[in-house]
Amino acid sequence: KELTVWLVALAGLILFAIGTALDLLEAFGLRLQIIPQLMESTCIAIGILLFAFGLRTILRQLADLANIDPMTNLFNRRHLEKAINMELERCKRYNLPMAISFIDVDKFKQINDQLGHPQGDAILQRIANKLKKSIRTSDTLARYGGDEFVLLMTQTDASGANTLLS
């Protein structure tokens, strides 16, 4: 999939370059009679569209790489910090409650030591999936690091957080 996006962007760039080269040839009076003006314009237009589409998709993928933990597919610490700051501002502005829960897997080092890191990673992935299924879509769940997760609960007071986490 990623290779396809890169190829689309590259094809767009090539078409744009061909159309531009044909346009330059015409500017220097070297217009090739076999290539109609419509084809030149079409190359440029399709090239720009393909390149823009490919570039947009690539930029989205890069944003995901910057904000998603690759092992658990949860948000990472960088994204969490941004989300907390935004939510704090919103809570101040509208006088809303907010709750944050730190979740730590007890004795996780022993799991890695006894079963190995690949098995420990699989356990973290299962924990992440279970946590994802148990939260609201308005909440933000992130892997903070190692075996630690953070759940940011929007518009939730202490009793609501206790209910949600029970």
PDB file of C-alpha atoms in Angstrom:
ATOM      1  CA  LYS A   1       0.000   0.000   0.000  1.00  0.00           C
ATOM      2  CA  GLU A   2       2.769   2.443   0.930  1.00  0.00           C
ATOM      3  CA  LEU A   3       4.667   1.619  -2.264  1.00  0.00           C
ATOM      4  CA  THR A   4       1.511   2.255  -4.304  1.00  0.00           C
ATOM      5  CA  VAL A   5       1.136   5.725  -2.805  1.00  0.00           C
ATOM      6  CA  TRP A   6       4.747   6.533  -3.588  1.00  0.00           C
ATOM      7  CA  LEU A   7       4.283   5.261  -7.150  1.00  0.00           C
ATOM      8  CA  VAL A   8       1.153   7.403  -7.600  1.00  0.00           C
ATOM      9  CA  ALA A   9       3.054  10.474  -6.398  1.00  0.00           C
ATOM     10  CA  LEU A  10       5.993   9.613  -8.662  1.00  0.00           C
ATOM     11  CA  ALA A  11       3.698   9.055 -11.663  1.00  0.00           C
ATOM     12  CA  GLY A  12       2.114  12.428 -10.986  1.00  0.00           C
ATOM     13  CA  LEU A  13       5.499  14.090 -10.827  1.00  0.00           C
ATOM     14  CA  ILE A  14       6.587  12.423 -14.082  1.00  0.00           C
ATOM     15  CA  LEU A  15       3.398  13.438 -15.900  1.00  0.00           C
ATOM     16  CA  PHE A  16       3.768  16.990 -14.635  1.00  0.00           C
ATOM     17  CA  ALA A  17       7.387  17.043 -15.815  1.00  0.00           C
ATOM     18  CA  ILE A  18       6.423  15.717 -19.258  1.00  0.00           C
ATOM     19  CA  GLY A  19       3.679  18.301 -19.629  1.00  0.00           C
ATOM     20  CA  THR A  20       5.988  21.071 -18.484  1.00  0.00           C
ATOM     21  CA  ALA A  21       8.762  19.926 -20.854  1.00  0.00           C
ATOM     22  CA  LEU A  22       6.314  19.944 -23.748  1.00  0.00           C
ATOM     23  CA  ASP A  23       5.217  23.434 -22.755  1.00  0.00           C
ATOM     24  CA  LEU A  24       8.851  24.582 -22.670  1.00  0.00           C
ATOM     25  CA  LEU A  25       9.488  23.117 -26.109  1.00  0.00           C
ATOM     26  CA  GLU A  26       6.600  25.182 -27.423  1.00  0.00           C
ATOM     27  CA  ALA A  27       7.965  28.298 -25.716  1.00  0.00           C
ATOM     28  CA  PHE A  28      11.212  27.864 -27.641  1.00  0.00           C
ATOM     29  CA  GLY A  29       9.362  27.314 -30.907  1.00  0.00           C
ATOM     30  CA  LEU A  30      10.135  23.609 -31.010  1.00  0.00           C
ATOM     31  CA  ARG A  31       6.526  22.456 -30.820  1.00  0.00           C
ATOM     32  CA  LEU A  32       6.163  18.885 -31.921  1.00  0.00           C
ATOM     33  CA  GLN A  33       3.218  18.635 -34.298  1.00  0.00           C
ATOM     34  CA  ILE A  34       2.415  15.101 -33.189  1.00  0.00           C
ATOM     35  CA  ILE A  35       1.620  16.195 -29.637  1.00  0.00           C
ATOM     36  CA  PRO A  36      -1.571  18.211 -29.407  1.00  0.00           C
ATOM     37  CA  GLN A  37      -1.965  21.044 -26.881  1.00  0.00           C
ATOM     38  CA  LEU A  38      -4.714  19.084 -25.129  1.00  0.00           C
ATOM     39  CA  MET A  39      -2.338  16.228 -24.354  1.00  0.00           C
ATOM     40  CA  GLU A  40       0.227  18.608 -22.908  1.00  0.00           C
ATOM     41  CA  SER A  41      -2.370  20.266 -20.672  1.00  0.00           C
ATOM     42  CA  THR A  42      -3.806  16.891 -19.666  1.00  0.00           C
ATOM     43  CA  CYS A  43      -0.360  15.641 -18.628  1.00  0.00           C
ATOM     44  CA  ILE A  44       0.166  18.694 -16.451  1.00  0.00           C
ATOM     45  CA  ALA A  45      -3.305  18.559 -14.869  1.00  0.00           C
ATOM     46  CA  ILE A  46      -3.279  14.809 -14.163  1.00  0.00           C
ATOM     47  CA  GLY A  47       0.305  15.045 -12.951  1.00  0.00           C
ATOM     48  CA  ILE A  48      -0.567  17.750 -10.445  1.00  0.00           C
ATOM     49  CA  LEU A  49      -3.624  15.822  -9.212  1.00  0.00           C
ATOM     50  CA  LEU A  50      -1.765  12.524  -8.818  1.00  0.00           C
ATOM     51  CA  PHE A  51       1.186  14.162  -7.124  1.00  0.00           C
ATOM     52  CA  ALA A  52      -1.070  16.108  -4.738  1.00  0.00           C
ATOM     53  CA  PHE A  53      -3.057  12.968  -3.877  1.00  0.00           C
ATOM     54  CA  GLY A  54       0.093  10.928  -3.292  1.00  0.00           C
ATOM     55  CA  LEU A  55       1.737  13.678  -1.251  1.00  0.00           C
ATOM     56  CA  ARG A  56      -1.369  14.136   0.898  1.00  0.00           C
ATOM     57  CA  THR A  57      -1.505  10.407   1.627  1.00  0.00           C
ATOM     58  CA  ILE A  58       2.224  10.283   2.407  1.00  0.00           C
ATOM     59  CA  LEU A  59       1.905  13.232   4.802  1.00  0.00           C
ATOM     60  CA  ARG A  60      -0.985  11.497   6.589  1.00  0.00           C
ATOM     61  CA  GLN A  61       1.108   8.350   6.939  1.00  0.00           C
ATOM     62  CA  LEU A  62       3.990  10.392   8.365  1.00  0.00           C
ATOM     63  CA  ALA A  63       1.625  12.029  10.861  1.00  0.00           C
ATOM     64  CA  ASP A  64       0.443   8.586  11.933  1.00  0.00           C
ATOM     65  CA  LEU A  65       4.025   7.428  12.359  1.00  0.00           C
ATOM     66  CA  ALA A  66       4.688  10.440  14.568  1.00  0.00           C
ATOM     67  CA  ASN A  67       1.606   9.884  16.762  1.00  0.00           C
ATOM     68  CA  ILE A  68       0.960   6.136  16.875  1.00  0.00           C
ATOM     69  CA  ASP A  69       2.812   3.522  18.880  1.00  0.00           C
ATOM     70  CA  PRO A  70       3.725   0.842  16.313  1.00  0.00           C
ATOM     71  CA  MET A  71       3.391  -2.133  18.648  1.00  0.00           C
ATOM     72  CA  THR A  72      -0.008  -1.402  20.192  1.00  0.00           C
ATOM     73  CA  ASN A  73      -1.497   0.909  17.548  1.00  0.00           C
ATOM     74  CA  LEU A  74      -2.475   3.244  20.369  1.00  0.00           C
ATOM     75  CA  PHE A  75      -1.574   6.899  20.455  1.00  0.00           C
ATOM     76  CA  ASN A  76       1.949   7.532  21.723  1.00  0.00           C
ATOM     77  CA  ARG A  77       3.201   9.857  24.431  1.00  0.00           C
ATOM     78  CA  ARG A  78       3.742  12.748  21.992  1.00  0.00           C
ATOM     79  CA  HIS A  79       0.105  12.683  20.878  1.00  0.00           C
ATOM     80  CA  LEU A  80      -1.087  12.253  24.467  1.00  0.00           C
ATOM     81  CA  GLU A  81       0.738  15.367  25.632  1.00  0.00           C
ATOM     82  CA  LYS A  82      -0.875  17.415  22.862  1.00  0.00           C
ATOM     83  CA  ALA A  83      -4.296  15.953  23.658  1.00  0.00           C
ATOM     84  CA  ILE A  84      -3.931  16.703  27.387  1.00  0.00           C
ATOM     85  CA  ASN A  85      -2.936  20.309  26.700  1.00  0.00           C
ATOM     86  CA  MET A  86      -5.862  20.810  24.310  1.00  0.00           C
ATOM     87  CA  GLU A  87      -8.307  19.203  26.730  1.00  0.00           C
ATOM     88  CA  LEU A  88      -7.016  21.288  29.652  1.00  0.00           C
ATOM     89  CA  GLU A  89      -7.634  24.458  27.645  1.00  0.00           C
ATOM     90  CA  ARG A  90     -11.138  23.285  26.732  1.00  0.00           C
ATOM     91  CA  CYS A  91     -11.900  22.376  30.359  1.00  0.00           C
ATOM     92  CA  LYS A  92     -10.746  25.776  31.588  1.00  0.00           C
ATOM     93  CA  ARG A  93     -12.723  27.631  28.933  1.00  0.00           C
ATOM     94  CA  TYR A  94     -16.017  25.764  29.507  1.00  0.00           C
ATOM     95  CA  ASN A  95     -15.509  24.769  33.153  1.00  0.00           C
ATOM     96  CA  LEU A  96     -15.660  21.049  32.371  1.00  0.00           C
ATOM     97  CA  PRO A  97     -14.258  18.128  34.369  1.00  0.00           C
ATOM     98  CA  MET A  98     -11.502  15.897  33.043  1.00  0.00           C
ATOM     99  CA  ALA A  99      -9.940  12.723  34.416  1.00  0.00           C
ATOM    100  CA  ILE A 100      -6.641  11.017  33.709  1.00  0.00           C
ATOM    101  CA  SER A 101      -5.827   7.459  34.676  1.00  0.00           C
ATOM    102  CA  PHE A 102      -2.351   5.952  34.630  1.00  0.00           C
ATOM    103  CA  ILE A 103      -2.439   2.205  34.010  1.00  0.00           C
ATOM    104  CA  ASP A 104       0.646   0.141  34.815  1.00  0.00           C
ATOM    105  CA  VAL A 105       0.946  -3.609  34.200  1.00  0.00           C
ATOM    106  CA  ASP A 106       2.145  -5.123  37.461  1.00  0.00           C
ATOM    107  CA  LYS A 107       5.214  -7.364  37.384  1.00  0.00           C
ATOM    108  CA  PHE A 108       5.597  -6.986  33.632  1.00  0.00           C
ATOM    109  CA  LYS A 109       9.373  -7.357  33.860  1.00  0.00           C
ATOM    110  CA  GLN A 110       8.836 -10.873  35.193  1.00  0.00           C
ATOM    111  CA  ILE A 111       6.645 -11.677  32.177  1.00  0.00           C
ATOM    112  CA  ASN A 112       9.390 -10.548  29.802  1.00  0.00           C
ATOM    113  CA  ASP A 113      12.064 -12.402  31.813  1.00  0.00           C
ATOM    114  CA  GLN A 114      10.113 -15.666  32.009  1.00  0.00           C
ATOM    115  CA  LEU A 115       8.342 -15.747  28.640  1.00  0.00           C
ATOM    116  CA  GLY A 116      10.577 -13.550  26.504  1.00  0.00           C
ATOM    117  CA  HIS A 117      10.065 -10.157  24.916  1.00  0.00           C
ATOM    118  CA  PRO A 118       8.020 -11.361  21.895  1.00  0.00           C
ATOM    119  CA  GLN A 119       5.481 -12.947  24.263  1.00  0.00           C
ATOM    120  CA  GLY A 120       5.558  -9.820  26.444  1.00  0.00           C
ATOM    121  CA  ASP A 121       4.845  -7.693  23.355  1.00  0.00           C
ATOM    122  CA  ALA A 122       1.902  -9.953  22.471  1.00  0.00           C
ATOM    123  CA  ILE A 123       0.522  -9.525  25.988  1.00  0.00           C
ATOM    124  CA  LEU A 124       0.852  -5.738  25.747  1.00  0.00           C
ATOM    125  CA  GLN A 125      -1.000  -5.836  22.429  1.00  0.00           C
ATOM    126  CA  ARG A 126      -3.833  -7.864  23.974  1.00  0.00           C
ATOM    127  CA  ILE A 127      -4.037  -5.455  26.908  1.00  0.00           C
ATOM    128  CA  ALA A 128      -4.128  -2.489  24.515  1.00  0.00           C
ATOM    129  CA  ASN A 129      -6.946  -4.101  22.497  1.00  0.00           C
ATOM    130  CA  LYS A 130      -8.998  -4.824  25.616  1.00  0.00           C
ATOM    131  CA  LEU A 131      -8.510  -1.262  26.861  1.00  0.00           C
ATOM    132  CA  LYS A 132      -9.475   0.142  23.431  1.00  0.00           C
ATOM    133  CA  LYS A 133     -12.713  -1.857  23.442  1.00  0.00           C
ATOM    134  CA  SER A 134     -13.677  -0.663  26.914  1.00  0.00           C
ATOM    135  CA  ILE A 135     -13.371   3.112  26.476  1.00  0.00           C
ATOM    136  CA  ARG A 136     -15.566   5.756  24.906  1.00  0.00           C
ATOM    137  CA  THR A 137     -14.705   7.145  21.490  1.00  0.00           C
ATOM    138  CA  SER A 138     -14.301  10.601  23.037  1.00  0.00           C
ATOM    139  CA  ASP A 139     -11.490   9.385  25.313  1.00  0.00           C
ATOM    140  CA  THR A 140      -7.809   9.192  24.423  1.00  0.00           C
ATOM    141  CA  LEU A 141      -5.858   6.050  25.218  1.00  0.00           C
ATOM    142  CA  ALA A 142      -2.096   6.104  24.772  1.00  0.00           C
ATOM    143  CA  ARG A 143       0.895   3.954  25.456  1.00  0.00           C
ATOM    144  CA  TYR A 144       3.000   6.105  27.729  1.00  0.00           C
ATOM    145  CA  GLY A 145       6.035   3.837  27.636  1.00  0.00           C
ATOM    146  CA  GLY A 146       6.990   0.259  28.357  1.00  0.00           C
ATOM    147  CA  ASP A 147       4.074  -1.299  30.196  1.00  0.00           C
ATOM    148  CA  GLU A 148       2.374   1.993  31.064  1.00  0.00           C
ATOM    149  CA  PHE A 149      -0.795   3.341  29.501  1.00  0.00           C
ATOM    150  CA  VAL A 150      -2.654   6.599  30.069  1.00  0.00           C
ATOM    151  CA  LEU A 151      -6.371   7.152  29.611  1.00  0.00           C
ATOM    152  CA  LEU A 152      -7.590  10.726  29.171  1.00  0.00           C
ATOM    153  CA  MET A 153     -11.321  10.897  29.898  1.00  0.00           C
ATOM    154  CA  THR A 154     -13.096  13.961  28.568  1.00  0.00           C
ATOM    155  CA  GLN A 155     -15.989  15.541  30.479  1.00  0.00           C
ATOM    156  CA  THR A 156     -15.516  13.045  33.294  1.00  0.00           C
ATOM    157  CA  ASP A 157     -15.326  13.771  37.003  1.00  0.00           C
ATOM    158  CA  ALA A 158     -13.783  11.503  39.663  1.00  0.00           C
ATOM    159  CA  SER A 159     -16.914   9.418  40.216  1.00  0.00           C
ATOM    160  CA  GLY A 160     -17.397   9.013  36.466  1.00  0.00           C
ATOM    161  CA  ALA A 161     -13.782   7.892  36.101  1.00  0.00           C
ATOM    162  CA  ASN A 162     -14.245   5.339  38.906  1.00  0.00           C
ATOM    163  CA  THR A 163     -17.365   4.013  37.182  1.00  0.00           C
ATOM    164  CA  LEU A 164     -15.624   3.809  33.822  1.00  0.00           C
ATOM    165  CA  LEU A 165     -12.582   2.063  35.257  1.00  0.00           C
ATOM    166  CA  SER A 166     -14.547  -0.446  37.374  1.00  0.00           C
TER     167      SER A 166
END
